[in-house]
C-alpha cells in the first residue's frame, strides 16, 4: 500500500494497494463514499508501490510500471532485468522528487527520468526515459539518493553447500518496512553470509565509498531480511531537473567532499535488520576531522579546517588544541610555535593560554617570533611577562632587542621595562651588547636621545652617524667627538665638516688631543700616532672647507702638514695669516723645506735672505726672477745679478730669462771679462730678438688703443645724434609757473606734438637720474650698430637756457620742413623726435 503524499490536504483521500492477486487498486473518496478502481492486473504479485506527487510506480514479476494519477494513465514501464530471478531479492524503488525514479533489482540499477513529450507544453503527457543503468557483482537490497550520487545497500554471498533451510518469518516484516521481500516458499541452499555493505556510487558506476556494517547475527540473515529506508526531503522540480542533466556527468573530482545538504535538511538513512536498526548520516567536515584526530593525522585535519568554512569554531579549537598538545608532548616546541598563527588565528584567549604554558616550560624564545601584536592584541600583562622573561638569560637578550624594535610601545610599559633593564645591566654579567642596545632603544622611545647616544658611542656602533643626523645631536657631543673618529674616521670627518659651525674646531681639537695624551700616558705610541694623524686629517679638511674656521690652530697645522703632507704646506702658508712666522720658519728649517722657507722669509721682509736660499739651495733662476718680480724691489735685481754672476751656468740661465723684466744691458755690462759662458753668442742674439719683439708689440698695442678710442668716440657721437624713440624731461624751477615755484620738479614724457605728457617714476629712469644702466644692442644688418637705449642728461646754467616755448616752435618748424622735403621726394613722411633738446629743461632721451 502507498498513500498519496497529499493525503492530508486533499478531499479524495487517495491511496493505492496491491498484493499476491496481481491487481493494483486506487482507492479514492467521492460524493458517494470510498471507491476502489482497478488500474492494473495480470502480471503477477505486486511486491512494492511508491508514490511521489501525482506519479505512482509499482513492481511485479515482469516490470516496473509508472502511473500518472492526474491524467489517469500509465506513462511508461521498466522491464525486469533478464539476469534476475524471482527469488532472493525483490525490486527496490525510490522517488527523488517527481522526475527521478531509482530502481534496484537483483544485480541491476536503473535510473529513469520523467519528462513531457512537448518541452513547452506543461499539459502534455509524460514519458519515462532511462538515463543510467549498470550492473553490480552483488545483490541490491536497498537504494536512496545521496546528494549527486546513490547510497546502495548491497549483499554478498558465497555458496558452500545445499541443505534445506526454512524460510525466516522476518522477511515479511522487512518487506513491509519498505525494502520488499521475495516469496520465501520452498527449500533454500545453505550459504556463507557476509556483512552487508553500504556503498556510495555515481551514476556512472564509480565507487566513492564502501562501509561494511557490523550487524549482530549477520551470519544467519538472508538478503531479503535487510532493508534501506531514507528520510530524504523531496527536491523541487528545478533541482530535480538540474540533477538529471548534471548527475550522469559528475565525477569524483568535481563533487563536494564534505557537505552537500542545507542546514536543517540533513538526510538520515536507516539500515534495517531482523534484530537491530543502524542509523546512518552523511559524513561532514566535523566527522572527518574527528576521525583524523583519533588517528593522529593532524596535518590533514588542519588542511580540512582551513578549506571548509562551514566547520564550527569548536571543531577548529579542538584541532588546534590537540595538534599543539601532540607537538608539545614530543617536545617539538619550535614547530608548535610556528603553527600557532594557523591554528589559533585571532583567538586572543587561546594565545594567552599558550603564552603562559610556554612560559612554564621555559620555551618562550621559540614562541616570541610568532606572537601577534594586532588582530588579535593580547593583554599587556602577557607581553610584559614575555619581555621580562628574556632578561634572565644572556642568550635571550638578542631576542629581547628584536622584540623591543618590532613591537609597538602601547603593548607594554616602557618605563617599567627600562627600569628592569637597567637593574639587570648593573647586575653581574648583565652588561651584554644586546642588553645595552635594548636600553638605548628604550631611551629613544622616551625621547632621551642623549642617553641613547652615549650607549651607541660606548658600543662603537656604525649606525651612530645616522642616529646623530636624524636627531640633530651634534651639539651634545662636545668632548665625545673623538669617539666618532675611532668608529669611522671618514664618516666622522664628513659629519663634522657638514656641521662645522655647530661643532667648532675649539671643541674637536682638544678632544682629539686628550685622546692622544691618554695614549702617550699609557705608553701606547702607535695609538698616539694614530690620533695625531686623525687630527691632521680633520684640520686639513677643515682648512679646505673654510680657511678661517680653524685659524686658532694654524700654527699646529703647520707642524702637521710638515710631518704628514709637506706638499700641502705651501697652500696653508699662502692662504693663512694666523700662524707665527718665526715658528713656521723654524719648522720648515727643521724639515728642510726650502721653498716654504723662501715664502716665509719673503713675508717677514727678509727678501735678500730668501733670494740667497733660492740661488744657493735651489739654483732655480725662474723662481728667483718670479720672487724678485713679486717683491717689486729694484735692488733685488742687482742682488740677483750679483748672485748669478758667481756661476757661469746661472749667468747663462739668467740671460735666457731676464729679457722680459728688465733691460738686459744691466746684466751684460756686469759680466766680467774672460768668463766662459756656454752659448753666449746665441743667447745674445736671442736677447736682441726678444727686445725688438717686445718693442714692436708695445707700439702695435698703442696704435690699436688709439684706433679703438677714436672709433668708440665716433660711435658715441653717432648714437647721441640718432633719432630717439622716447624722451623724458624734467622742467626746471625757472620754467615753472609761479604757483608751482615751491614744488619739486617731476619727470614727464615729452613728444614733439603734445609737449609734456604723463609723469614718470624716477626709479624707472636709467643713467644718473634713476636705477637702470646704459646698454647697447646690435642692430640687424652687417654694417651698422645702434644703442637700444641711450640716456643723455643735459644741464645748462639758468642764464643760458632758452625759452622752452621758442624751442618747441623751432622743433615744429623743423618737422614741417622735413614733411615738405619728404613730399617733394615722393617719400612717406615719418614723424621723428629730436636727437637732443637744448632748452630750459633737464633732458633724458630714450
mmCIF file of C-alpha atoms in Angstrom, residues 203-563:
data_model
loop_
_atom_site.group_PDB
_atom_site.id
_atom_site.type_symbol
_atom_site.label_atom_id
_atom_site.label_comp_id
_atom_site.label_asym_id
_atom_site.label_seq_id
_atom_site.Cartn_x
_atom_site.Cartn_y
_atom_site.Cartn_z
ATOM 1 C CA UNK A 203 25.552 7.335 -11.941
ATOM 2 C CA UNK A 204 28.483 6.087 -13.988
ATOM 3 C CA UNK A 205 29.138 3.175 -11.578
ATOM 4 C CA UNK A 206 32.120 4.817 -9.915
ATOM 5 C CA UNK A 207 32.513 3.767 -6.307
ATOM 6 C CA UNK A 208 33.043 6.689 -3.962
ATOM 7 C CA UNK A 209 32.913 4.909 -0.616
ATOM 8 C CA UNK A 210 32.046 1.500 0.847
ATOM 9 C CA UNK A 211 31.371 0.650 4.502
ATOM 10 C CA UNK A 212 30.851 -2.905 5.823
ATOM 11 C CA UNK A 213 28.143 -2.847 8.517
ATOM 12 C CA UNK A 214 28.718 -4.711 11.773
ATOM 13 C CA UNK A 215 25.226 -6.114 12.334
ATOM 14 C CA UNK A 216 24.682 -8.625 15.104
ATOM 15 C CA UNK A 217 23.927 -12.092 13.680
ATOM 16 C CA UNK A 218 24.632 -11.159 10.084
ATOM 17 C CA UNK A 219 25.860 -14.745 9.513
ATOM 18 C CA UNK A 220 22.270 -16.011 9.727
ATOM 19 C CA UNK A 221 20.500 -13.338 7.658
ATOM 20 C CA UNK A 222 19.381 -13.583 4.056
ATOM 21 C CA UNK A 223 19.345 -10.728 1.568
ATOM 22 C CA UNK A 224 15.603 -10.407 1.862
ATOM 23 C CA UNK A 225 15.959 -9.733 5.590
ATOM 24 C CA UNK A 226 17.649 -6.355 5.052
ATOM 25 C CA UNK A 227 16.105 -3.088 4.030
ATOM 26 C CA UNK A 228 17.256 0.525 3.497
ATOM 27 C CA UNK A 229 14.949 3.398 4.366
ATOM 28 C CA UNK A 230 15.845 7.066 3.944
ATOM 29 C CA UNK A 231 14.433 10.207 5.472
ATOM 30 C CA UNK A 232 15.151 12.395 2.476
ATOM 31 C CA UNK A 233 13.434 15.699 1.768
ATOM 32 C CA UNK A 234 11.998 15.692 -1.767
ATOM 33 C CA UNK A 235 13.526 18.026 -4.305
ATOM 34 C CA UNK A 236 11.714 20.701 -6.246
ATOM 35 C CA UNK A 237 11.154 20.314 -9.966
ATOM 36 C CA UNK A 238 14.002 22.677 -10.823
ATOM 37 C CA UNK A 239 16.515 20.948 -8.576
ATOM 38 C CA UNK A 240 15.452 17.515 -9.809
ATOM 39 C CA UNK A 241 15.854 18.555 -13.434
ATOM 40 C CA UNK A 242 19.288 20.038 -12.686
ATOM 41 C CA UNK A 243 20.216 16.767 -11.020
ATOM 42 C CA UNK A 244 19.188 14.763 -14.088
ATOM 43 C CA UNK A 245 21.222 16.865 -16.530
ATOM 44 C CA UNK A 246 24.364 17.018 -14.396
ATOM 45 C CA UNK A 247 24.336 13.801 -12.350
ATOM 46 C CA UNK A 248 25.490 11.473 -15.091
ATOM 47 C CA UNK A 249 28.432 13.684 -15.964
ATOM 48 C CA UNK A 250 29.578 14.261 -12.369
ATOM 49 C CA UNK A 251 32.939 12.893 -11.338
ATOM 50 C CA UNK A 252 34.615 12.436 -8.022
ATOM 51 C CA UNK A 253 36.954 15.343 -8.647
ATOM 52 C CA UNK A 254 34.089 17.763 -9.164
ATOM 53 C CA UNK A 255 31.703 16.796 -6.350
ATOM 54 C CA UNK A 256 31.501 18.345 -2.908
ATOM 55 C CA UNK A 257 33.717 16.497 -0.469
ATOM 56 C CA UNK A 258 32.139 17.279 2.872
ATOM 57 C CA UNK A 259 28.703 18.836 2.926
ATOM 58 C CA UNK A 260 26.156 18.897 0.124
ATOM 59 C CA UNK A 261 22.939 19.402 2.108
ATOM 60 C CA UNK A 262 21.467 22.580 3.513
ATOM 61 C CA UNK A 263 21.360 23.304 7.222
ATOM 62 C CA UNK A 264 18.290 21.641 8.748
ATOM 63 C CA UNK A 265 17.890 19.220 5.818
ATOM 64 C CA UNK A 266 20.406 16.565 6.806
ATOM 65 C CA UNK A 267 19.318 13.210 5.316
ATOM 66 C CA UNK A 268 19.098 10.146 7.573
ATOM 67 C CA UNK A 269 19.482 6.563 6.402
ATOM 68 C CA UNK A 270 18.140 3.526 8.291
ATOM 69 C CA UNK A 271 19.593 0.069 7.688
ATOM 70 C CA UNK A 272 17.001 -2.408 8.997
ATOM 71 C CA UNK A 273 17.853 -5.974 10.034
ATOM 72 C CA UNK A 274 15.845 -8.592 11.982
ATOM 73 C CA UNK A 275 17.307 -7.604 15.362
ATOM 74 C CA UNK A 276 18.629 -4.059 15.074
ATOM 75 C CA UNK A 277 18.454 -0.838 13.097
ATOM 76 C CA UNK A 278 21.546 1.134 12.164
ATOM 77 C CA UNK A 279 21.133 4.882 11.678
ATOM 78 C CA UNK A 280 23.474 6.497 9.164
ATOM 79 C CA UNK A 281 24.137 10.121 8.379
ATOM 80 C CA UNK A 282 26.380 11.679 5.708
ATOM 81 C CA UNK A 283 29.856 12.445 6.972
ATOM 82 C CA UNK A 284 30.628 16.193 7.149
ATOM 83 C CA UNK A 285 33.849 18.008 7.850
ATOM 84 C CA UNK A 286 33.483 17.622 11.600
ATOM 85 C CA UNK A 287 33.154 13.854 11.314
ATOM 86 C CA UNK A 288 36.189 13.615 9.108
ATOM 87 C CA UNK A 289 38.184 15.890 11.381
ATOM 88 C CA UNK A 290 37.221 13.789 14.403
ATOM 89 C CA UNK A 291 38.341 10.624 12.665
ATOM 90 C CA UNK A 292 41.649 12.194 11.615
ATOM 91 C CA UNK A 293 42.295 13.404 15.147
ATOM 92 C CA UNK A 294 41.610 9.938 16.536
ATOM 93 C CA UNK A 295 44.241 8.580 14.169
ATOM 94 C CA UNK A 296 46.723 11.434 14.871
ATOM 95 C CA UNK A 297 46.561 12.760 11.328
ATOM 96 C CA UNK A 298 46.772 16.364 12.457
ATOM 97 C CA UNK A 299 48.142 17.877 9.268
ATOM 98 C CA UNK A 300 45.222 16.525 7.242
ATOM 99 C CA UNK A 301 42.777 17.761 9.881
ATOM 100 C CA UNK A 302 44.381 21.226 9.719
ATOM 101 C CA UNK A 303 44.018 21.238 5.940
ATOM 102 C CA UNK A 304 40.288 20.464 6.271
ATOM 103 C CA UNK A 305 39.522 23.192 8.786
ATOM 104 C CA UNK A 306 41.367 25.693 6.579
ATOM 105 C CA UNK A 307 39.452 24.724 3.427
ATOM 106 C CA UNK A 308 35.961 24.076 4.887
ATOM 107 C CA UNK A 309 34.365 27.320 6.043
ATOM 108 C CA UNK A 310 31.262 25.510 7.360
ATOM 109 C CA UNK A 311 33.049 23.918 10.289
ATOM 110 C CA UNK A 312 32.206 25.236 13.730
ATOM 111 C CA UNK A 313 34.560 27.213 15.911
ATOM 112 C CA UNK A 314 34.557 24.411 18.461
ATOM 113 C CA UNK A 315 35.888 21.980 15.847
ATOM 114 C CA UNK A 316 38.652 24.387 14.925
ATOM 115 C CA UNK A 317 39.626 24.886 18.554
ATOM 116 C CA UNK A 318 39.618 21.118 19.042
ATOM 117 C CA UNK A 319 42.043 20.617 16.152
ATOM 118 C CA UNK A 320 44.297 23.445 17.380
ATOM 119 C CA UNK A 321 44.380 22.189 20.940
ATOM 120 C CA UNK A 322 45.054 18.542 20.129
ATOM 121 C CA UNK A 323 47.641 19.329 17.448
ATOM 122 C CA UNK A 324 49.604 21.656 19.729
ATOM 123 C CA UNK A 325 49.383 19.262 22.655
ATOM 124 C CA UNK A 326 50.695 16.483 20.425
ATOM 125 C CA UNK A 327 53.695 18.560 19.311
ATOM 126 C CA UNK A 328 54.445 19.753 22.840
ATOM 127 C CA UNK A 329 54.288 16.212 24.177
ATOM 128 C CA UNK A 330 57.062 15.329 21.734
ATOM 129 C CA UNK A 331 59.000 18.493 22.740
ATOM 130 C CA UNK A 332 58.695 19.967 19.241
ATOM 131 C CA UNK A 333 58.252 23.475 20.602
ATOM 132 C CA UNK A 334 59.605 25.385 17.580
ATOM 133 C CA UNK A 335 57.246 23.555 15.236
ATOM 134 C CA UNK A 336 54.312 24.117 17.583
ATOM 135 C CA UNK A 337 55.066 27.850 17.842
ATOM 136 C CA UNK A 338 55.375 28.180 14.063
ATOM 137 C CA UNK A 339 51.921 26.583 13.617
ATOM 138 C CA UNK A 340 50.181 28.812 16.153
ATOM 139 C CA UNK A 341 49.272 31.593 13.677
ATOM 140 C CA UNK A 342 47.496 28.962 11.515
ATOM 141 C CA UNK A 343 45.846 27.186 14.412
ATOM 142 C CA UNK A 344 44.950 29.969 16.858
ATOM 143 C CA UNK A 345 44.345 32.776 14.336
ATOM 144 C CA UNK A 346 42.550 35.646 16.151
ATOM 145 C CA UNK A 347 41.652 33.731 19.327
ATOM 146 C CA UNK A 348 43.233 36.024 21.919
ATOM 147 C CA UNK A 349 42.274 33.827 24.877
ATOM 148 C CA UNK A 350 43.939 30.785 23.302
ATOM 149 C CA UNK A 351 47.066 32.806 22.536
ATOM 150 C CA UNK A 352 47.356 33.979 26.136
ATOM 151 C CA UNK A 353 46.806 30.459 27.446
ATOM 152 C CA UNK A 354 49.628 29.078 25.309
ATOM 153 C CA UNK A 355 51.909 32.001 26.235
ATOM 154 C CA UNK A 356 51.618 31.085 29.895
ATOM 155 C CA UNK A 357 52.076 27.386 29.116
ATOM 156 C CA UNK A 358 55.253 28.058 27.119
ATOM 157 C CA UNK A 359 56.473 30.285 29.944
ATOM 158 C CA UNK A 360 56.076 27.354 32.374
ATOM 159 C CA UNK A 361 58.096 25.136 30.051
ATOM 160 C CA UNK A 362 60.710 27.930 29.575
ATOM 161 C CA UNK A 363 60.164 27.852 25.833
ATOM 162 C CA UNK A 364 59.168 31.479 25.247
ATOM 163 C CA UNK A 365 62.129 32.079 22.863
ATOM 164 C CA UNK A 366 60.521 29.640 20.430
ATOM 165 C CA UNK A 367 57.181 31.455 20.617
ATOM 166 C CA UNK A 368 58.432 35.062 20.561
ATOM 167 C CA UNK A 369 58.757 35.482 16.759
ATOM 168 C CA UNK A 370 55.172 34.312 16.203
ATOM 169 C CA UNK A 371 53.183 36.073 18.919
ATOM 170 C CA UNK A 372 50.667 38.544 17.376
ATOM 171 C CA UNK A 373 50.704 42.270 18.126
ATOM 172 C CA UNK A 374 47.418 43.087 16.393
ATOM 173 C CA UNK A 375 44.357 41.119 15.325
ATOM 174 C CA UNK A 376 44.373 39.900 17.982
ATOM 175 C CA UNK A 377 46.056 42.098 20.553
ATOM 176 C CA UNK A 378 46.710 40.332 23.841
ATOM 177 C CA UNK A 379 46.553 41.849 27.277
ATOM 178 C CA UNK A 380 49.529 43.965 28.338
ATOM 179 C CA UNK A 381 50.489 41.528 31.071
ATOM 180 C CA UNK A 382 51.156 38.792 28.505
ATOM 181 C CA UNK A 383 53.584 40.958 26.536
ATOM 182 C CA UNK A 384 55.335 42.288 29.632
ATOM 183 C CA UNK A 385 55.718 38.785 31.077
ATOM 184 C CA UNK A 386 57.430 37.668 27.876
ATOM 185 C CA UNK A 387 59.763 40.700 27.770
ATOM 186 C CA UNK A 388 60.773 40.403 31.404
ATOM 187 C CA UNK A 389 61.368 36.671 30.969
ATOM 188 C CA UNK A 390 64.070 37.390 28.374
ATOM 189 C CA UNK A 391 66.061 39.499 30.864
ATOM 190 C CA UNK A 392 67.203 36.499 32.870
ATOM 191 C CA UNK A 393 69.386 34.658 30.376
ATOM 192 C CA UNK A 394 72.222 36.365 28.483
ATOM 193 C CA UNK A 395 71.373 34.206 25.464
ATOM 194 C CA UNK A 396 67.866 35.709 25.300
ATOM 195 C CA UNK A 397 68.962 39.361 25.263
ATOM 196 C CA UNK A 398 69.139 39.409 21.454
ATOM 197 C CA UNK A 399 65.524 38.186 21.299
ATOM 198 C CA UNK A 400 64.508 40.953 23.691
ATOM 199 C CA UNK A 401 66.221 43.525 21.471
ATOM 200 C CA UNK A 402 64.357 42.283 18.396
ATOM 201 C CA UNK A 403 61.008 42.428 20.205
ATOM 202 C CA UNK A 404 61.598 45.960 21.515
ATOM 203 C CA UNK A 405 62.403 47.123 17.977
ATOM 204 C CA UNK A 406 59.378 45.397 16.412
ATOM 205 C CA UNK A 407 56.606 45.741 18.998
ATOM 206 C CA UNK A 408 54.543 48.945 19.302
ATOM 207 C CA UNK A 409 55.031 50.760 22.593
ATOM 208 C CA UNK A 410 51.370 50.522 23.608
ATOM 209 C CA UNK A 411 51.780 46.774 24.197
ATOM 210 C CA UNK A 412 53.945 47.248 27.280
ATOM 211 C CA UNK A 413 55.110 49.864 29.785
ATOM 212 C CA UNK A 414 58.346 51.429 28.558
ATOM 213 C CA UNK A 415 59.407 52.975 31.928
ATOM 214 C CA UNK A 416 58.816 49.678 33.763
ATOM 215 C CA UNK A 417 60.806 47.679 31.246
ATOM 216 C CA UNK A 418 63.621 50.269 31.182
ATOM 217 C CA UNK A 419 63.947 50.133 34.940
ATOM 218 C CA UNK A 420 64.188 46.339 34.824
ATOM 219 C CA UNK A 421 66.766 46.502 32.009
ATOM 220 C CA UNK A 422 68.976 48.993 33.886
ATOM 221 C CA UNK A 423 68.770 46.852 37.009
ATOM 222 C CA UNK A 424 69.855 43.809 35.017
ATOM 223 C CA UNK A 425 72.752 45.758 33.419
ATOM 224 C CA UNK A 426 74.068 46.729 36.835
ATOM 225 C CA UNK A 427 73.871 43.112 37.989
ATOM 226 C CA UNK A 428 76.870 40.804 37.444
ATOM 227 C CA UNK A 429 77.063 39.562 33.874
ATOM 228 C CA UNK A 430 74.222 41.778 32.681
ATOM 229 C CA UNK A 431 76.066 44.345 30.570
ATOM 230 C CA UNK A 432 75.819 42.457 27.290
ATOM 231 C CA UNK A 433 75.932 44.291 23.980
ATOM 232 C CA UNK A 434 72.362 43.322 23.152
ATOM 233 C CA UNK A 435 71.002 44.479 26.521
ATOM 234 C CA UNK A 436 72.814 47.818 26.222
ATOM 235 C CA UNK A 437 71.171 48.268 22.830
ATOM 236 C CA UNK A 438 67.814 47.469 24.443
ATOM 237 C CA UNK A 439 68.417 50.275 26.931
ATOM 238 C CA UNK A 440 69.380 52.637 24.089
ATOM 239 C CA UNK A 441 66.241 51.682 22.178
ATOM 240 C CA UNK A 442 64.055 52.344 25.230
ATOM 241 C CA UNK A 443 65.768 55.706 25.777
ATOM 242 C CA UNK A 444 64.921 56.514 22.176
ATOM 243 C CA UNK A 445 61.283 55.602 22.694
ATOM 244 C CA UNK A 446 61.219 58.028 25.638
ATOM 245 C CA UNK A 447 62.857 60.796 23.592
ATOM 246 C CA UNK A 448 66.047 60.781 25.696
ATOM 247 C CA UNK A 449 68.351 60.727 22.695
ATOM 248 C CA UNK A 450 71.442 61.981 24.518
ATOM 249 C CA UNK A 451 71.488 58.912 26.786
ATOM 250 C CA UNK A 452 70.929 56.627 23.826
ATOM 251 C CA UNK A 453 73.812 58.356 22.022
ATOM 252 C CA UNK A 454 76.134 57.701 24.955
ATOM 253 C CA UNK A 455 75.396 53.968 24.720
ATOM 254 C CA UNK A 456 75.917 53.876 20.958
ATOM 255 C CA UNK A 457 79.251 55.662 21.305
ATOM 256 C CA UNK A 458 80.301 53.262 24.023
ATOM 257 C CA UNK A 459 79.477 50.311 21.793
ATOM 258 C CA UNK A 460 81.181 51.867 18.756
ATOM 259 C CA UNK A 461 78.022 51.375 16.689
ATOM 260 C CA UNK A 462 78.433 52.402 12.992
ATOM 261 C CA UNK A 463 74.762 53.416 12.958
ATOM 262 C CA UNK A 464 75.529 56.242 15.375
ATOM 263 C CA UNK A 465 76.203 58.628 12.465
ATOM 264 C CA UNK A 466 72.713 58.200 11.043
ATOM 265 C CA UNK A 467 71.319 58.466 14.562
ATOM 266 C CA UNK A 468 73.127 61.783 15.133
ATOM 267 C CA UNK A 469 71.946 63.252 11.840
ATOM 268 C CA UNK A 470 68.377 62.033 12.306
ATOM 269 C CA UNK A 471 68.011 63.597 15.757
ATOM 270 C CA UNK A 472 70.478 66.506 15.282
ATOM 271 C CA UNK A 473 72.659 65.537 18.232
ATOM 272 C CA UNK A 474 75.947 67.130 17.207
ATOM 273 C CA UNK A 475 75.669 69.950 19.765
ATOM 274 C CA UNK A 476 75.542 67.421 22.627
ATOM 275 C CA UNK A 477 78.725 65.596 21.612
ATOM 276 C CA UNK A 478 81.325 68.061 22.970
ATOM 277 C CA UNK A 479 84.281 66.132 24.383
ATOM 278 C CA UNK A 480 82.984 62.829 22.954
ATOM 279 C CA UNK A 481 83.654 63.899 19.373
ATOM 280 C CA UNK A 482 86.873 61.878 19.338
ATOM 281 C CA UNK A 483 84.837 58.698 19.841
ATOM 282 C CA UNK A 484 83.227 59.278 16.464
ATOM 283 C CA UNK A 485 86.650 59.313 14.822
ATOM 284 C CA UNK A 486 87.509 55.982 16.417
ATOM 285 C CA UNK A 487 84.329 54.410 14.939
ATOM 286 C CA UNK A 488 84.698 55.586 11.342
ATOM 287 C CA UNK A 489 87.185 58.367 10.668
ATOM 288 C CA UNK A 490 85.972 59.174 7.160
ATOM 289 C CA UNK A 491 82.272 59.433 8.071
ATOM 290 C CA UNK A 492 83.074 61.308 11.272
ATOM 291 C CA UNK A 493 85.130 63.959 9.484
ATOM 292 C CA UNK A 494 82.463 64.327 6.804
ATOM 293 C CA UNK A 495 79.828 64.790 9.505
ATOM 294 C CA UNK A 496 81.963 67.389 11.291
ATOM 295 C CA UNK A 497 82.553 69.235 8.028
ATOM 296 C CA UNK A 498 78.837 69.379 7.288
ATOM 297 C CA UNK A 499 78.168 70.875 10.713
ATOM 298 C CA UNK A 500 81.462 72.629 11.434
ATOM 299 C CA UNK A 501 79.649 75.754 12.560
ATOM 300 C CA UNK A 502 77.847 73.796 15.310
ATOM 301 C CA UNK A 503 80.905 71.777 16.403
ATOM 302 C CA UNK A 504 83.827 74.241 16.059
ATOM 303 C CA UNK A 505 87.467 73.301 15.987
ATOM 304 C CA UNK A 506 87.788 74.548 19.554
ATOM 305 C CA UNK A 507 85.680 71.529 20.579
ATOM 306 C CA UNK A 508 87.080 68.885 18.266
ATOM 307 C CA UNK A 509 90.828 69.573 18.568
ATOM 308 C CA UNK A 510 91.030 69.425 22.398
ATOM 309 C CA UNK A 511 89.022 66.197 22.363
ATOM 310 C CA UNK A 512 91.448 64.566 19.932
ATOM 311 C CA UNK A 513 94.472 65.921 21.782
ATOM 312 C CA UNK A 514 93.097 64.485 25.029
ATOM 313 C CA UNK A 515 92.868 61.036 23.438
ATOM 314 C CA UNK A 516 96.423 61.424 22.123
ATOM 315 C CA UNK A 517 97.666 62.407 25.586
ATOM 316 C CA UNK A 518 95.920 59.412 27.171
ATOM 317 C CA UNK A 519 97.580 57.080 24.687
ATOM 318 C CA UNK A 520 101.006 58.571 25.420
ATOM 319 C CA UNK A 521 100.406 58.324 29.142
ATOM 320 C CA UNK A 522 99.757 54.582 28.943
ATOM 321 C CA UNK A 523 102.779 54.138 26.689
ATOM 322 C CA UNK A 524 100.870 53.271 23.520
ATOM 323 C CA UNK A 525 102.928 55.165 20.950
ATOM 324 C CA UNK A 526 101.141 53.709 17.947
ATOM 325 C CA UNK A 527 97.738 54.737 19.276
ATOM 326 C CA UNK A 528 99.042 58.243 19.986
ATOM 327 C CA UNK A 529 100.411 58.458 16.441
ATOM 328 C CA UNK A 530 97.040 57.381 15.046
ATOM 329 C CA UNK A 531 95.256 60.113 16.965
ATOM 330 C CA UNK A 532 97.758 62.717 15.747
ATOM 331 C CA UNK A 533 97.166 61.560 12.167
ATOM 332 C CA UNK A 534 93.373 61.833 12.707
ATOM 333 C CA UNK A 535 93.916 65.390 13.975
ATOM 334 C CA UNK A 536 95.856 66.229 10.806
ATOM 335 C CA UNK A 537 93.074 64.841 8.581
ATOM 336 C CA UNK A 538 90.436 66.811 10.449
ATOM 337 C CA UNK A 539 92.332 70.141 10.263
ATOM 338 C CA UNK A 540 93.187 69.528 6.617
ATOM 339 C CA UNK A 541 89.520 69.023 5.672
ATOM 340 C CA UNK A 542 88.503 71.998 7.785
ATOM 341 C CA UNK A 543 91.056 74.268 6.057
ATOM 342 C CA UNK A 544 89.762 73.160 2.643
ATOM 343 C CA UNK A 545 86.193 73.799 3.804
ATOM 344 C CA UNK A 546 86.817 77.192 5.412
ATOM 345 C CA UNK A 547 90.299 78.694 5.754
ATOM 346 C CA UNK A 548 89.280 80.803 8.750
ATOM 347 C CA UNK A 549 87.342 78.150 10.720
ATOM 348 C CA UNK A 550 90.459 76.663 12.311
ATOM 349 C CA UNK A 551 92.598 79.805 12.410
ATOM 350 C CA UNK A 552 93.497 79.284 16.061
ATOM 351 C CA UNK A 553 95.191 76.004 15.182
ATOM 352 C CA UNK A 554 97.077 77.021 12.024
ATOM 353 C CA UNK A 555 100.335 77.010 13.963
ATOM 354 C CA UNK A 556 99.693 73.385 14.922
ATOM 355 C CA UNK A 557 98.573 72.679 11.391
ATOM 356 C CA UNK A 558 101.934 73.913 10.047
ATOM 357 C CA UNK A 559 103.641 71.188 12.073
ATOM 358 C CA UNK A 560 101.119 68.557 10.962
ATOM 359 C CA UNK A 561 101.469 69.475 7.281
ATOM 360 C CA UNK A 562 105.253 69.437 7.538
ATOM 361 C CA UNK A 563 105.030 65.992 9.137
#
